[in-house]
Amino acid sequence: MLTLTVKTLTTRKGSFIATFVALLLGSTVLSVCGILLESGLRIAHPPQRYATADVVVAGRQQAPSQRGSGHNSSPLTQPLVERVPVPAEVARRLTVVEGASTVVTDTGVPAQVIGSGGLPLGGARGAPTTGHNWSSTRMGPYRLASGRPPAGNHQVVLDEQLAQQAGVAVGDTVSLMTRSRPQHFRVAGVVTLHGVPSPRRSVLFFSDDLTTHLAGREGVVDAVGLLAAPGGDPKQLARAVTHALGDPRLAVLTGEGRGKAEFLDVATTGSTLVLVASALAGNAFLVTVFVVAGTLSLTMANHRRERALLRAVGATPGQIRRMVTAQALAVALAGGLLGWPVGIAVVHGMWDRLAKYGFVPPDLQPVIGPLPAVGAVLTAVLTAHTAAHIAARRTRRIRPTEALGEAALEPTQVGKGRLITGGVLAAGSAGLFVAGLTHSGDATTLVQIANSLVFVTVITAAVLGPLLSRMSMRVLAPLLKASKVTGYLAAANHGTHPRRLAAAVTPLILAVSFAATVIFAQTTTLQASRAQLQDGLVASHVLTAAQGVPPDLADEARHLPQVQAVTGVVSSTVIAGPAPTGGGQPVSLSAQGVDPNALSATMDLKPRQGSLKQLSRNAIALSTMASSRLKRGVGDTVPLRLGDGTPLAPRVIAVYERGMGFADITFDHDLLLAHTTSRMDQSVLVHTAAGAHDTAAAVLAKVAGRYPGIVLQHSLTGSEQMRAQEANAWVNYLLADLILVYTGVTVVNTQVMNTAARRREFALLRLGGTTAAQVMRMMRWESLAVVLAGVGTGTLASLPPLVLVSRTLTGNFWPTVAAPAYLAIAGTTTALTATATLLPTRALLRTPPMKAMNARQ
Amino acid sequence: MSHWTRQPHRAASEAPYAVQLRKVTKCYGKGTQTVRALDQVSVDIPHGTFTALMGPSGSGKSTFLHVAAGLDRPTLGEVRLGSTELTQLKETPLTKLRRAKMGFVFQTFNLLPSLTVMQNITLPLRLQDRRPDGEWLFEIVARTSLSEHLDRLPAQLSGGQQQRVAIARALVTRPDVIFADEPTGALDPHTAKDILGLLRQAVTDLHQTVVMVTHDPVAAAHADRAVFLAGGRIAGDLPSPSADGVAAALTGLRKAA
């Protein structure tokens, strides 16, 4: 049997190409997901500023999972995006730990150097510059290149890069902006980081007291570093520290793990990547199985006669099934193995985009290990094996005589089984749609209903395929028959072969409906968010800055006579407890902090219930989405963790509608500000007093001018929320592209194989008097019918889910449809179908008809 | 060569007939669209004979062949290969029986295009994981004049050569019965005569039993007996048929239909 299997594979390579391509694609995507997953789990950067401290204690940047302590938290926990503060007394406690020779703390404050042009200088890798306490230099291999340590409140030590950028040396004066207006400092010294010629982050150092003063917070530090006693083992020290601390909110880090404490973005990146990879992997796997099963079925249908002959000559059904499975496995191995290097290339190619949308820090590299490769190959093999089994099940029931005769007439009646199943599924679709319409606006559930609706509708279309194709032909036949010869023939061909037509149309329906649903749900969401942002911004002026707005600016603006109301807007992410009913997971929600007194004049969040005037430490407001997701409304308590892990259980006093444009949870400004890393505003909204508009702009500009880097605008072009949504949109578009590519493979495969099998039919036509040109025209008409049926039905199938999504998000029934995107979807599928039909036809027509008639199958 | 002229090994107590059909009925379709391809057909085929099955189109002769060979199951009735009742067997045991004890020759598409002539001939043995009997193989290859073509692929052979390969394959397991469905239908008269001669040899010299469906009176003339089918029923039985006698009988059947 083995020889037979191998020989069939090698001589019939062409028929396995589609399956190979599908498996290659599947393996590539799964490799990509695997690499992203592994990167998410293992991404790291070696410490630079902390390189000398053998053990570093910092906050654990993950929300503790519901069950168990933080030590064994699952990788799917939500990240804490703000730096978790370490109580200062931890340092005191650790001084007595066995094996520790020195204990040092590190505190950072935002500190921007103002260059000679009056604008803030960008730090290394474009990241913000921070100022730290001088004693923290003990934690890293710092050397004073020139000058001395800073003393007092007006001295600063710069690192080499900053000094070069600012063009200053020891003794010069430099202007620094921390959380208020820029001040002048004298450069007391310049440091270098030994062994690190270009550090990842730019830092400068103040005296310890000044740093504490600038930080403005008592009793907390960013990290505690311990140097082991000479000859001591860092790992042992780490164990002793862990034992002494016993606090699951703190992480004890050694080796490369210290990089997580030093670089906050490295710590939070991992969880995000893991979440993205998991979402992609699930969908990719499903679609791969679907497509591979389809291509294998078609291939095997074409080998029908050979298998029937084998059965007649005495191969048992088991032998046939083993042969088919072996063929599938061979193809799977080839595709699976090749998917690994292709997957690596894809990850490298998309890494820049991932960085652009904030999923990964731009200067880190993906972690490429062997595990994802193994996973991808195994999955490809498993998929092929499953698909082969599904496709081969029918072999058991094939009578050897069936396939040996000439191509049988397709049964004209749709089987009862199909009708019943299709009917049930159609009823299911209708039910889902009605459920979605009557459901009360919980966006997450609704999006899930919409997705399920697409699936069920597409499967219904697949099951009822022949019935639908006959119905489509009834509509399309008059159009085709307008052409008396070629169109007429095309209509006749489709009419007598509803199954063949269905096989061609179904993947088109799949492609169009999936792509349309995903893409236009996304465009609708983005459009709704933009509209909310625009409508909700009542303020007349907006002040923003790239590195954040110092809170002092809002205070200054508040005192201007021309200004009626001012609020700073601070952004963060909080983690809200799961919904009270049933086992759920905590969710990350976007959060903003605003001044409740200035809210009505600057930001209209359109409260549906309650009023936002009483926002306080114990009172928050939820968007309608957050409210339905957490299943909590006005009067309920929401257990949550702020961005730095601080637990809070405030009451909900209002539910507002414009959550998509602004944020899902609104806090009191000062509360949220205190729990962010940089403690700066993202923007400042100003409403000028009536009648003072003209002068207000000038006055505001003057105030803003005192803070370098601040920009005065009339509107907000985006918010943190919008940025997050655009990142999300990108992931969804990727998914849609993936589905389109996959179904493209199916479309092409089906059409090529179906057309190639009609060799004798074309020859017969030509011998009967039809010219080659007429045969081509006939096939063009046939393709047109396929495309119209496929794209038309696909579009119709995508409408109910889109209507559901649109109605929830915007209240309108009609979704935001970007015409270019729709044309792209329709155009691509049309082009694929046409090419896959007409190219083989052209090839077949090159053979002289008599030769084709005698050709072996 | 002489030991090939022995009767194939068979116990004396075995059934007297190679193939037996008893009141076999085969229906296709359901309800109002039922077609009776075979209606209460009973036929006995003795060992070592060459039987031709004839009849007008739609008479059910191909169905008869498929049912007799176990390729299809009758709706009613019994089918025996020797003493084994085929209708009682499940698919896998039936298949194993078929590959050990039956040979097949079809009108077209007899050979697997990916295998060489030799590999096609030994295919039934390979499926049973049996080694070919070297002398027997040499014998049938010589008789079918395929010695020089053993490494060729089917696409490189003429129609007649392909049918020879099919016959060689049918013979390779030394079956109890060889079923042939219009084996000469696609061949010119000269080549057809060669093929029929081979089948005749298989019966006369090698003591096989052959059941052949054909519509060609000349082909039937090579047989020991012609059985006529019309409308799914046995309509006649002609021993030692001649081409003219068969032609006349067929015309009579057509007129009666």
PDB file of C-alpha atoms in Angstrom, chain B residues 20-213:
ATOM      1  CA  GLN B  20     -25.163 -19.269  -8.337  1.00  0.00           C
ATOM      2  CA  LEU B  21     -27.965 -16.739  -8.266  1.00  0.00           C
ATOM      3  CA  ARG B  22     -31.282 -17.650  -6.676  1.00  0.00           C
ATOM      4  CA  LYS B  23     -34.321 -15.425  -7.225  1.00  0.00           C
ATOM      5  CA  VAL B  24     -32.204 -12.289  -7.219  1.00  0.00           C
ATOM      6  CA  THR B  25     -34.071  -8.996  -7.464  1.00  0.00           C
ATOM      7  CA  LYS B  26     -32.401  -5.577  -7.592  1.00  0.00           C
ATOM      8  CA  CYS B  27     -34.382  -2.361  -7.339  1.00  0.00           C
ATOM      9  CA  TYR B  28     -33.116   1.198  -7.649  1.00  0.00           C
ATOM     10  CA  GLY B  29     -34.868   4.316  -6.471  1.00  0.00           C
ATOM     11  CA  LYS B  30     -37.793   4.780  -4.142  1.00  0.00           C
ATOM     12  CA  GLY B  31     -41.522   4.985  -4.292  1.00  0.00           C
ATOM     13  CA  THR B  32     -42.990   5.767  -7.659  1.00  0.00           C
ATOM     14  CA  GLN B  33     -39.606   5.992  -9.289  1.00  0.00           C
ATOM     15  CA  THR B  34     -38.510   2.440  -8.510  1.00  0.00           C
ATOM     16  CA  VAL B  35     -36.667   0.678 -11.285  1.00  0.00           C
ATOM     17  CA  ARG B  36     -36.402  -3.091 -11.248  1.00  0.00           C
ATOM     18  CA  ALA B  37     -33.034  -3.792 -12.816  1.00  0.00           C
ATOM     19  CA  LEU B  38     -33.266  -7.514 -12.017  1.00  0.00           C
ATOM     20  CA  ASP B  39     -36.473  -9.414 -11.382  1.00  0.00           C
ATOM     21  CA  GLN B  40     -36.338 -12.875  -9.771  1.00  0.00           C
ATOM     22  CA  VAL B  41     -33.274 -13.972 -11.713  1.00  0.00           C
ATOM     23  CA  SER B  42     -31.918 -17.477 -11.093  1.00  0.00           C
ATOM     24  CA  VAL B  43     -28.810 -18.698 -12.916  1.00  0.00           C
ATOM     25  CA  ASP B  44     -26.255 -21.422 -12.267  1.00  0.00           C
ATOM     26  CA  ILE B  45     -22.774 -21.142 -13.720  1.00  0.00           C
ATOM     27  CA  PRO B  46     -20.711 -24.343 -13.662  1.00  0.00           C
ATOM     28  CA  HIS B  47     -16.959 -24.443 -13.074  1.00  0.00           C
ATOM     29  CA  GLY B  48     -14.629 -24.152 -16.007  1.00  0.00           C
ATOM     30  CA  THR B  49     -17.134 -22.645 -18.405  1.00  0.00           C
ATOM     31  CA  PHE B  50     -17.263 -19.490 -20.487  1.00  0.00           C
ATOM     32  CA  THR B  51     -20.665 -17.830 -20.179  1.00  0.00           C
ATOM     33  CA  ALA B  52     -21.780 -14.811 -22.198  1.00  0.00           C
ATOM     34  CA  LEU B  53     -24.491 -12.557 -20.801  1.00  0.00           C
ATOM     35  CA  MET B  54     -26.423 -10.770 -23.460  1.00  0.00           C
ATOM     36  CA  GLY B  55     -29.409  -8.537 -23.906  1.00  0.00           C
ATOM     37  CA  PRO B  56     -30.587  -5.225 -25.277  1.00  0.00           C
ATOM     38  CA  SER B  57     -29.677  -1.983 -23.533  1.00  0.00           C
ATOM     39  CA  GLY B  58     -31.364  -1.613 -20.216  1.00  0.00           C
ATOM     40  CA  SER B  59     -31.867  -5.352 -19.830  1.00  0.00           C
ATOM     41  CA  GLY B  60     -29.913  -5.427 -16.622  1.00  0.00           C
ATOM     42  CA  LYS B  61     -26.856  -7.358 -17.752  1.00  0.00           C
ATOM     43  CA  SER B  62     -24.347  -5.035 -16.104  1.00  0.00           C
ATOM     44  CA  THR B  63     -26.382  -5.075 -12.917  1.00  0.00           C
ATOM     45  CA  PHE B  64     -26.397  -8.862 -13.066  1.00  0.00           C
ATOM     46  CA  LEU B  65     -22.637  -8.892 -13.313  1.00  0.00           C
ATOM     47  CA  HIS B  66     -22.150  -6.498 -10.452  1.00  0.00           C
ATOM     48  CA  VAL B  67     -24.484  -8.436  -8.200  1.00  0.00           C
ATOM     49  CA  ALA B  68     -22.958 -11.776  -9.144  1.00  0.00           C
ATOM     50  CA  ALA B  69     -19.511 -10.406  -8.380  1.00  0.00           C
ATOM     51  CA  GLY B  70     -20.455  -8.968  -5.030  1.00  0.00           C
ATOM     52  CA  LEU B  71     -19.856  -5.403  -6.190  1.00  0.00           C
ATOM     53  CA  ASP B  72     -23.457  -4.600  -5.459  1.00  0.00           C
ATOM     54  CA  ARG B  73     -25.978  -6.125  -3.089  1.00  0.00           C
ATOM     55  CA  PRO B  74     -29.287  -7.515  -4.307  1.00  0.00           C
ATOM     56  CA  THR B  75     -32.508  -6.238  -2.814  1.00  0.00           C
ATOM     57  CA  LEU B  76     -33.804  -9.806  -2.571  1.00  0.00           C
ATOM     58  CA  GLY B  77     -32.419 -13.251  -3.237  1.00  0.00           C
ATOM     59  CA  GLU B  78     -29.166 -15.112  -2.738  1.00  0.00           C
ATOM     60  CA  VAL B  79     -25.831 -15.005  -4.471  1.00  0.00           C
ATOM     61  CA  ARG B  80     -23.270 -17.745  -4.035  1.00  0.00           C
ATOM     62  CA  LEU B  81     -19.652 -17.945  -5.008  1.00  0.00           C
ATOM     63  CA  GLY B  82     -19.003 -21.633  -4.789  1.00  0.00           C
ATOM     64  CA  SER B  83     -20.487 -22.505  -1.443  1.00  0.00           C
ATOM     65  CA  THR B  84     -20.105 -19.048   0.145  1.00  0.00           C
ATOM     66  CA  GLU B  85     -23.231 -16.973   0.461  1.00  0.00           C
ATOM     67  CA  LEU B  86     -22.197 -13.446  -0.531  1.00  0.00           C
ATOM     68  CA  THR B  87     -25.236 -11.640   0.757  1.00  0.00           C
ATOM     69  CA  GLN B  88     -24.441 -12.683   4.324  1.00  0.00           C
ATOM     70  CA  LEU B  89     -20.996 -11.127   4.343  1.00  0.00           C
ATOM     71  CA  LYS B  90     -20.120  -7.690   5.626  1.00  0.00           C
ATOM     72  CA  GLU B  91     -18.194  -5.299   3.412  1.00  0.00           C
ATOM     73  CA  THR B  92     -14.661  -6.078   4.544  1.00  0.00           C
ATOM     74  CA  PRO B  93     -14.895  -9.891   4.489  1.00  0.00           C
ATOM     75  CA  LEU B  94     -16.672  -9.615   1.150  1.00  0.00           C
ATOM     76  CA  THR B  95     -13.852  -7.513  -0.206  1.00  0.00           C
ATOM     77  CA  LYS B  96     -11.273 -10.026   1.000  1.00  0.00           C
ATOM     78  CA  LEU B  97     -13.173 -12.817  -0.641  1.00  0.00           C
ATOM     79  CA  ARG B  98     -13.422 -10.871  -3.870  1.00  0.00           C
ATOM     80  CA  ARG B  99      -9.775 -10.102  -4.101  1.00  0.00           C
ATOM     81  CA  ALA B 100      -8.751 -13.671  -3.448  1.00  0.00           C
ATOM     82  CA  LYS B 101     -11.277 -15.435  -5.590  1.00  0.00           C
ATOM     83  CA  MET B 102     -12.475 -13.122  -8.332  1.00  0.00           C
ATOM     84  CA  GLY B 103     -10.909 -11.316 -11.223  1.00  0.00           C
ATOM     85  CA  PHE B 104     -12.331  -8.316 -13.087  1.00  0.00           C
ATOM     86  CA  VAL B 105     -11.985  -6.879 -16.509  1.00  0.00           C
ATOM     87  CA  PHE B 106     -13.930  -3.716 -17.378  1.00  0.00           C
ATOM     88  CA  GLN B 107     -14.526  -2.018 -20.661  1.00  0.00           C
ATOM     89  CA  THR B 108     -12.372   1.007 -19.889  1.00  0.00           C
ATOM     90  CA  PHE B 109     -10.421   2.439 -17.007  1.00  0.00           C
ATOM     91  CA  ASN B 110      -9.034  -0.868 -15.865  1.00  0.00           C
ATOM     92  CA  LEU B 111      -5.617   0.242 -14.789  1.00  0.00           C
ATOM     93  CA  LEU B 112      -4.240   2.627 -12.232  1.00  0.00           C
ATOM     94  CA  PRO B 113      -2.451   5.319 -14.204  1.00  0.00           C
ATOM     95  CA  SER B 114       0.319   5.764 -11.645  1.00  0.00           C
ATOM     96  CA  LEU B 115       1.479   2.144 -11.677  1.00  0.00           C
ATOM     97  CA  THR B 116       3.523   0.256 -14.251  1.00  0.00           C
ATOM     98  CA  VAL B 117       2.182  -2.758 -16.086  1.00  0.00           C
ATOM     99  CA  MET B 118       3.878  -5.152 -13.687  1.00  0.00           C
ATOM    100  CA  GLN B 119       2.628  -3.236 -10.658  1.00  0.00           C
ATOM    101  CA  ASN B 120      -0.887  -3.205 -12.088  1.00  0.00           C
ATOM    102  CA  ILE B 121      -0.805  -6.938 -12.688  1.00  0.00           C
ATOM    103  CA  THR B 122       0.348  -7.743  -9.160  1.00  0.00           C
ATOM    104  CA  LEU B 123      -1.956  -5.215  -7.506  1.00  0.00           C
ATOM    105  CA  PRO B 124      -4.490  -7.720  -6.091  1.00  0.00           C
ATOM    106  CA  LEU B 125      -1.659  -9.668  -4.488  1.00  0.00           C
ATOM    107  CA  ARG B 126      -0.152  -6.506  -3.048  1.00  0.00           C
ATOM    108  CA  LEU B 127      -3.503  -5.664  -1.504  1.00  0.00           C
ATOM    109  CA  GLN B 128      -3.477  -9.029   0.264  1.00  0.00           C
ATOM    110  CA  ASP B 129       0.169  -8.663   1.165  1.00  0.00           C
ATOM    111  CA  ARG B 130       0.954 -11.827  -0.795  1.00  0.00           C
ATOM    112  CA  ARG B 131       4.037 -12.489  -2.861  1.00  0.00           C
ATOM    113  CA  PRO B 132       3.386 -13.427  -6.480  1.00  0.00           C
ATOM    114  CA  ASP B 133       3.887 -17.009  -7.531  1.00  0.00           C
ATOM    115  CA  GLY B 134       6.851 -16.539  -9.880  1.00  0.00           C
ATOM    116  CA  GLU B 135       6.022 -19.323 -12.298  1.00  0.00           C
ATOM    117  CA  TRP B 136       2.358 -18.459 -12.573  1.00  0.00           C
ATOM    118  CA  LEU B 137       3.259 -14.829 -13.151  1.00  0.00           C
ATOM    119  CA  PHE B 138       5.688 -15.779 -15.904  1.00  0.00           C
ATOM    120  CA  GLU B 139       3.021 -17.937 -17.477  1.00  0.00           C
ATOM    121  CA  ILE B 140       0.334 -15.285 -17.658  1.00  0.00           C
ATOM    122  CA  VAL B 141       2.724 -12.579 -18.787  1.00  0.00           C
ATOM    123  CA  ALA B 142       3.860 -14.866 -21.598  1.00  0.00           C
ATOM    124  CA  ARG B 143       0.339 -15.786 -22.569  1.00  0.00           C
ATOM    125  CA  THR B 144      -0.753 -12.151 -22.663  1.00  0.00           C
ATOM    126  CA  SER B 145       2.371 -11.173 -24.648  1.00  0.00           C
ATOM    127  CA  LEU B 146       3.317  -8.481 -22.173  1.00  0.00           C
ATOM    128  CA  SER B 147       6.901  -9.535 -21.499  1.00  0.00           C
ATOM    129  CA  GLU B 148       8.347  -6.456 -23.175  1.00  0.00           C
ATOM    130  CA  HIS B 149       5.964  -3.942 -21.683  1.00  0.00           C
ATOM    131  CA  LEU B 150       6.321  -4.654 -18.002  1.00  0.00           C
ATOM    132  CA  ASP B 151       7.872  -1.296 -17.093  1.00  0.00           C
ATOM    133  CA  ARG B 152       5.567   0.874 -19.143  1.00  0.00           C
ATOM    134  CA  LEU B 153       2.799   3.066 -17.783  1.00  0.00           C
ATOM    135  CA  PRO B 154      -0.784   2.558 -18.985  1.00  0.00           C
ATOM    136  CA  ALA B 155      -0.740   5.853 -20.851  1.00  0.00           C
ATOM    137  CA  GLN B 156       1.947   4.405 -23.107  1.00  0.00           C
ATOM    138  CA  LEU B 157      -0.105   1.368 -24.124  1.00  0.00           C
ATOM    139  CA  SER B 158      -2.728   0.864 -26.778  1.00  0.00           C
ATOM    140  CA  GLY B 159      -6.275  -0.103 -25.887  1.00  0.00           C
ATOM    141  CA  GLY B 160      -5.664  -3.727 -26.692  1.00  0.00           C
ATOM    142  CA  GLN B 161      -2.500  -3.852 -24.625  1.00  0.00           C
ATOM    143  CA  GLN B 162      -4.326  -2.298 -21.699  1.00  0.00           C
ATOM    144  CA  GLN B 163      -6.994  -4.978 -21.856  1.00  0.00           C
ATOM    145  CA  ARG B 164      -4.297  -7.637 -21.872  1.00  0.00           C
ATOM    146  CA  VAL B 165      -2.872  -6.167 -18.701  1.00  0.00           C
ATOM    147  CA  ALA B 166      -6.362  -6.204 -17.213  1.00  0.00           C
ATOM    148  CA  ILE B 167      -6.738  -9.871 -18.050  1.00  0.00           C
ATOM    149  CA  ALA B 168      -3.318 -10.681 -16.631  1.00  0.00           C
ATOM    150  CA  ARG B 169      -4.303  -8.921 -13.456  1.00  0.00           C
ATOM    151  CA  ALA B 170      -7.552 -10.828 -13.330  1.00  0.00           C
ATOM    152  CA  LEU B 171      -5.634 -14.080 -13.606  1.00  0.00           C
ATOM    153  CA  VAL B 172      -2.845 -13.363 -11.140  1.00  0.00           C
ATOM    154  CA  THR B 173      -4.690 -14.604  -8.060  1.00  0.00           C
ATOM    155  CA  ARG B 174      -5.838 -17.818  -9.793  1.00  0.00           C
ATOM    156  CA  PRO B 175      -9.430 -16.863  -9.050  1.00  0.00           C
ATOM    157  CA  ASP B 176     -12.497 -19.038  -9.012  1.00  0.00           C
ATOM    158  CA  VAL B 177     -14.323 -16.761 -11.436  1.00  0.00           C
ATOM    159  CA  ILE B 178     -13.354 -13.989 -13.842  1.00  0.00           C
ATOM    160  CA  PHE B 179     -16.016 -11.362 -14.523  1.00  0.00           C
ATOM    161  CA  ALA B 180     -15.687  -9.279 -17.636  1.00  0.00           C
ATOM    162  CA  ASP B 181     -17.935  -6.298 -18.424  1.00  0.00           C
ATOM    163  CA  GLU B 182     -17.865  -5.605 -22.174  1.00  0.00           C
ATOM    164  CA  PRO B 183     -14.122  -6.205 -22.320  1.00  0.00           C
ATOM    165  CA  THR B 184     -13.933  -5.741 -26.080  1.00  0.00           C
ATOM    166  CA  GLY B 185     -16.425  -2.896 -26.373  1.00  0.00           C
ATOM    167  CA  ALA B 186     -13.765  -0.281 -27.091  1.00  0.00           C
ATOM    168  CA  LEU B 187     -11.527  -2.400 -29.335  1.00  0.00           C
ATOM    169  CA  ASP B 188     -11.365  -2.963 -33.060  1.00  0.00           C
ATOM    170  CA  PRO B 189     -12.453  -6.428 -34.299  1.00  0.00           C
ATOM    171  CA  HIS B 190      -8.922  -7.777 -34.744  1.00  0.00           C
ATOM    172  CA  THR B 191      -7.752  -6.817 -31.282  1.00  0.00           C
ATOM    173  CA  ALA B 192     -11.080  -7.916 -29.860  1.00  0.00           C
ATOM    174  CA  LYS B 193     -10.510 -11.351 -31.315  1.00  0.00           C
ATOM    175  CA  ASP B 194      -7.132 -11.555 -29.565  1.00  0.00           C
ATOM    176  CA  ILE B 195      -8.638 -10.601 -26.238  1.00  0.00           C
ATOM    177  CA  LEU B 196     -11.462 -13.050 -26.564  1.00  0.00           C
ATOM    178  CA  GLY B 197      -8.940 -15.688 -27.506  1.00  0.00           C
ATOM    179  CA  LEU B 198      -7.097 -15.014 -24.284  1.00  0.00           C
ATOM    180  CA  LEU B 199     -10.252 -15.376 -22.261  1.00  0.00           C
ATOM    181  CA  ARG B 200     -10.985 -18.598 -24.097  1.00  0.00           C
ATOM    182  CA  GLN B 201      -7.505 -19.847 -23.273  1.00  0.00           C
ATOM    183  CA  ALA B 202      -8.031 -19.002 -19.640  1.00  0.00           C
ATOM    184  CA  VAL B 203     -11.058 -21.297 -19.622  1.00  0.00           C
ATOM    185  CA  THR B 204      -9.734 -24.068 -21.829  1.00  0.00           C
ATOM    186  CA  ASP B 205      -6.094 -24.257 -20.755  1.00  0.00           C
ATOM    187  CA  LEU B 206      -6.082 -22.751 -17.306  1.00  0.00           C
ATOM    188  CA  HIS B 207      -9.449 -24.049 -16.138  1.00  0.00           C
ATOM    189  CA  GLN B 208     -10.821 -20.666 -15.079  1.00  0.00           C
ATOM    190  CA  THR B 209     -14.503 -19.820 -15.143  1.00  0.00           C
ATOM    191  CA  VAL B 210     -15.393 -16.680 -17.117  1.00  0.00           C
ATOM    192  CA  VAL B 211     -18.636 -14.717 -17.065  1.00  0.00           C
ATOM    193  CA  MET B 212     -18.675 -12.028 -19.729  1.00  0.00           C
ATOM    194  CA  VAL B 213     -21.244  -9.366 -20.460  1.00  0.00           C
TER     195      VAL B 213
END
